[in-house]
């Protein structure tokens, strides 16, 4: 039933937030173990066991979350985009892990998970009847800013780096570079699509805050 589906989403979102914190922490540790990862953007085939450990955690989580998304399907909002995202991530990250390449790209992309706790917290507060509060407003603004930095600027930057090192990507087997470029393009379009929805929500919240402020001023007068 609806209540059960909502409880499932609540639990999945809690795990999602926990995973994002753990992943970013592991990403920091991988850079401490192997600082060269941060400078390997021009070397697609730079090998790193530290990076592969983080990729394994990420793929494992995405696979488990995909199973939940397939189970609940349309009973969870945004299921189609979420399922497409998860399939593309697994298709690319499993290659990075199994064939030991692309670690700069996976390492940078992991930081996109910084937005996840704020996305989930927005849903938690909305479902808890806290959408009219300041915490909800500032959480939404923080989410929007982080999304723009990590999932728009940084993720687009990765695409530019892929183009600059295109000769190395094209040295892969055709099915590999085709699947990676297709998955990246799909992922990028999803980031922009979700950002468009986030900005619409943020502007709505800002307008509402201004209207509430105006009403208070009128009452005070």
Short mmCIF file of C-alpha atoms in Angstrom, two decimals:
data_model
loop_
_atom_site.label_atom_id
_atom_site.label_comp_id
_atom_site.label_asym_id
_atom_site.label_seq_id
_atom_site.Cartn_x
_atom_site.Cartn_y
_atom_site.Cartn_z
CA UNK A 1 0.00 0.00 0.00
CA UNK A 2 0.94 3.70 -0.15
CA UNK A 3 2.14 3.86 3.44
CA UNK A 4 4.35 0.83 2.96
CA UNK A 5 5.83 2.26 -0.24
CA UNK A 6 6.58 5.53 1.53
CA UNK A 7 8.28 3.69 4.39
CA UNK A 8 10.40 1.84 1.84
CA UNK A 9 11.44 5.13 0.24
CA UNK A 10 12.21 6.61 3.65
CA UNK A 11 14.51 3.68 4.52
CA UNK A 12 16.19 3.76 1.10
CA UNK A 13 16.79 7.50 1.45
CA UNK A 14 18.32 7.04 4.89
CA UNK A 15 20.73 4.42 3.54
CA UNK A 16 21.43 6.69 0.57
CA UNK A 17 22.48 9.56 2.84
CA UNK A 18 24.69 7.29 4.93
CA UNK A 19 26.29 5.87 1.79
CA UNK A 20 27.07 9.32 0.40
CA UNK A 21 28.92 10.30 3.59
CA UNK A 22 30.88 7.02 3.61
CA UNK A 23 31.70 7.32 -0.10
CA UNK A 24 33.06 10.86 0.21
CA UNK A 25 35.11 9.78 3.22
CA UNK A 26 36.53 6.84 1.27
CA UNK A 27 37.25 9.14 -1.67
CA UNK A 28 39.34 11.32 0.66
CA UNK A 29 41.19 8.26 1.95
CA UNK A 30 41.92 7.09 -1.59
CA UNK A 31 43.53 10.45 -2.35
CA UNK A 32 45.69 10.13 0.79
CA UNK A 33 46.79 6.66 -0.26
CA UNK A 34 47.34 7.61 -3.89
CA UNK A 35 47.51 11.41 -4.44
CA UNK A 36 48.41 10.86 -8.10
CA UNK A 37 44.74 10.07 -8.82
CA UNK A 38 43.98 13.80 -8.66
CA UNK A 39 46.56 14.52 -11.39
CA UNK A 40 45.80 11.61 -13.71
CA UNK A 41 43.12 13.33 -15.78
CA UNK A 42 45.29 13.16 -18.90
CA UNK A 43 46.13 9.50 -18.28
CA UNK A 44 42.99 7.42 -18.69
CA UNK A 45 44.90 4.20 -18.01
CA UNK A 46 46.50 5.25 -14.74
CA UNK A 47 46.11 2.26 -12.39
CA UNK A 48 45.12 2.62 -8.75
CA UNK A 49 44.02 0.00 -6.23
CA UNK A 50 42.90 2.77 -3.88
CA UNK A 51 40.50 4.11 -6.48
CA UNK A 52 39.17 0.65 -7.30
CA UNK A 53 38.24 0.09 -3.65
CA UNK A 54 35.98 3.15 -3.70
CA UNK A 55 34.50 2.15 -7.06
CA UNK A 56 33.60 -1.27 -5.66
CA UNK A 57 31.67 0.35 -2.79
CA UNK A 58 29.86 2.69 -5.16
CA UNK A 59 28.86 -0.02 -7.64
CA UNK A 60 27.71 -2.27 -4.81
CA UNK A 61 25.44 0.44 -3.42
CA UNK A 62 24.05 1.45 -6.82
CA UNK A 63 23.26 -2.19 -7.62
CA UNK A 64 21.40 -2.67 -4.32
CA UNK A 65 19.46 0.57 -4.82
CA UNK A 66 18.61 -0.47 -8.39
CA UNK A 67 17.02 -3.67 -7.08
CA UNK A 68 14.80 -1.57 -4.79
CA UNK A 69 13.90 0.80 -7.64
CA UNK A 70 12.92 -2.14 -9.84
CA UNK A 71 10.84 -3.63 -7.04
CA UNK A 72 8.89 -0.46 -6.28
CA UNK A 73 8.94 0.93 -9.84
CA UNK A 74 6.25 3.60 -10.38
CA UNK A 75 5.26 3.48 -6.71
CA UNK A 76 8.32 5.70 -6.18
CA UNK A 77 8.32 9.05 -7.96
CA UNK A 78 10.93 9.62 -10.66
CA UNK A 79 11.52 5.88 -11.06
CA UNK A 80 12.31 5.92 -14.79
CA UNK A 81 15.08 8.53 -14.56
CA UNK A 82 16.47 6.85 -11.44
CA UNK A 83 16.57 3.39 -13.04
CA UNK A 84 18.21 4.74 -16.21
CA UNK A 85 20.79 6.54 -14.06
CA UNK A 86 21.60 3.38 -12.09
CA UNK A 87 22.00 1.20 -15.19
CA UNK A 88 24.36 3.69 -16.82
CA UNK A 89 26.42 4.05 -13.63
CA UNK A 90 26.80 0.29 -13.23
CA UNK A 91 27.73 -0.06 -16.91
CA UNK A 92 30.58 2.45 -16.62
CA UNK A 93 31.82 1.97 -13.06
CA UNK A 94 32.02 -1.81 -13.44
CA UNK A 95 34.38 -1.24 -16.36
CA UNK A 96 36.50 1.20 -14.36
CA UNK A 97 36.76 -1.39 -11.59
CA UNK A 98 37.23 -4.56 -13.66
CA UNK A 99 39.62 -3.15 -16.27
CA UNK A 100 41.45 -0.70 -13.96
CA UNK A 101 41.18 2.59 -15.86
CA UNK A 102 39.30 5.90 -15.73
CA UNK A 103 40.00 6.42 -12.04
CA UNK A 104 40.33 10.19 -12.28
CA UNK A 105 36.84 10.37 -13.75
CA UNK A 106 35.25 8.06 -11.21
CA UNK A 107 37.10 9.78 -8.35
CA UNK A 108 35.85 13.22 -9.33
CA UNK A 109 32.32 11.97 -10.01
CA UNK A 110 32.11 10.46 -6.53
CA UNK A 111 32.01 13.98 -5.10
CA UNK A 112 28.63 14.48 -6.77
CA UNK A 113 27.29 12.46 -3.84
CA UNK A 114 27.75 15.52 -1.64
CA UNK A 115 24.30 16.62 -2.75
CA UNK A 116 22.55 13.40 -1.70
CA UNK A 117 21.98 14.11 2.03
CA UNK A 118 20.42 17.48 1.20
CA UNK A 119 18.16 15.96 -1.48
CA UNK A 120 16.99 13.31 0.97
CA UNK A 121 16.61 15.78 3.83
CA UNK A 122 14.36 17.91 1.65
CA UNK A 123 12.04 14.94 1.16
CA UNK A 124 12.16 14.03 4.86
CA UNK A 125 11.18 17.55 5.92
CA UNK A 126 8.45 17.80 3.30
CA UNK A 127 6.91 14.53 4.42
CA UNK A 128 7.19 15.62 8.07
CA UNK A 129 5.21 18.81 7.45
CA UNK A 130 8.23 21.10 7.78
CA UNK A 131 8.10 22.58 4.27
CA UNK A 132 7.14 26.01 5.62
CA UNK A 133 10.13 26.26 7.95
CA UNK A 134 13.47 28.03 7.53
CA UNK A 135 15.39 24.74 7.77
CA UNK A 136 13.58 23.48 4.67
CA UNK A 137 14.32 26.72 2.82
CA UNK A 138 18.04 26.82 3.62
CA UNK A 139 18.43 23.11 2.98
CA UNK A 140 16.95 23.65 -0.47
CA UNK A 141 19.26 26.57 -1.24
CA UNK A 142 22.31 24.55 -0.11
CA UNK A 143 21.17 21.61 -2.23
CA UNK A 144 20.80 23.86 -5.29
CA UNK A 145 24.25 25.42 -4.88
CA UNK A 146 25.98 22.09 -4.30
CA UNK A 147 24.17 20.53 -7.24
CA UNK A 148 25.29 23.34 -9.53
CA UNK A 149 28.92 23.04 -8.39
CA UNK A 150 29.27 19.24 -8.36
CA UNK A 151 26.74 17.92 -10.87
CA UNK A 152 26.74 20.75 -13.41
CA UNK A 153 30.17 22.42 -13.35
CA UNK A 154 32.27 19.43 -12.25
CA UNK A 155 30.35 16.82 -14.24
CA UNK A 156 30.54 19.00 -17.37
CA UNK A 157 34.27 19.45 -16.73
CA UNK A 158 34.65 15.66 -16.82
CA UNK A 159 33.11 15.67 -20.29
CA UNK A 160 35.65 18.26 -21.44
CA UNK A 161 38.47 16.11 -20.02
CA UNK A 162 37.07 13.08 -21.86
CA UNK A 163 37.16 15.00 -25.13
CA UNK A 164 40.74 16.18 -24.50
CA UNK A 165 41.86 12.60 -23.86
CA UNK A 166 39.63 11.21 -26.59
CA UNK A 167 42.43 9.31 -28.34
CA UNK A 168 42.95 7.19 -25.22
CA UNK A 169 39.24 6.45 -24.84
CA UNK A 170 39.03 5.50 -28.51
CA UNK A 171 41.84 2.98 -27.99
CA UNK A 172 39.39 0.92 -25.95
CA UNK A 173 37.25 -1.74 -27.58
CA UNK A 174 34.35 -0.20 -29.53
CA UNK A 175 31.68 -1.55 -27.16
CA UNK A 176 33.56 0.00 -24.25
CA UNK A 177 34.02 3.55 -25.50
CA UNK A 178 30.53 3.56 -27.03
CA UNK A 179 28.93 2.47 -23.77
CA UNK A 180 31.02 4.93 -21.73
CA UNK A 181 30.27 7.94 -23.96
CA UNK A 182 26.59 7.00 -24.16
CA UNK A 183 26.37 6.58 -20.38
CA UNK A 184 28.20 9.85 -19.70
CA UNK A 185 25.94 11.77 -22.10
CA UNK A 186 22.83 10.20 -20.58
CA UNK A 187 24.09 10.98 -17.08
CA UNK A 188 24.88 14.58 -18.01
CA UNK A 189 21.41 15.11 -19.48
CA UNK A 190 19.86 13.70 -16.30
CA UNK A 191 21.93 16.08 -14.14
CA UNK A 192 20.71 19.04 -16.16
CA UNK A 193 17.13 17.75 -16.12
CA UNK A 194 17.16 17.31 -12.34
CA UNK A 195 18.85 20.69 -11.89
CA UNK A 196 16.09 22.34 -13.91
CA UNK A 197 13.52 20.84 -11.53
CA UNK A 198 15.58 21.87 -8.49
CA UNK A 199 15.91 25.47 -9.70
CA UNK A 200 12.15 25.66 -10.30
CA UNK A 201 11.58 24.47 -6.73
CA UNK A 202 14.17 26.89 -5.34
CA UNK A 203 12.64 29.88 -7.15
CA UNK A 204 9.22 28.85 -5.88
CA UNK A 205 10.56 28.74 -2.30
CA UNK A 206 12.24 32.14 -2.68
CA UNK A 207 9.04 33.71 -4.04
CA UNK A 208 7.06 32.20 -1.18
CA UNK A 209 9.57 33.50 1.39
CA UNK A 210 9.31 37.00 -0.10
CA UNK A 211 5.52 36.87 -0.07
CA UNK A 212 5.50 35.73 3.55
CA UNK A 213 7.89 38.54 4.43
CA UNK A 214 5.69 41.09 2.69
CA UNK A 215 2.61 39.83 4.52
CA UNK A 216 4.38 40.16 7.87
CA UNK A 217 5.39 43.74 7.05
CA UNK A 218 1.83 44.61 6.12
CA UNK A 219 0.49 43.12 9.36
CA UNK A 220 3.14 45.00 11.36
CA UNK A 221 2.02 48.28 9.81
#
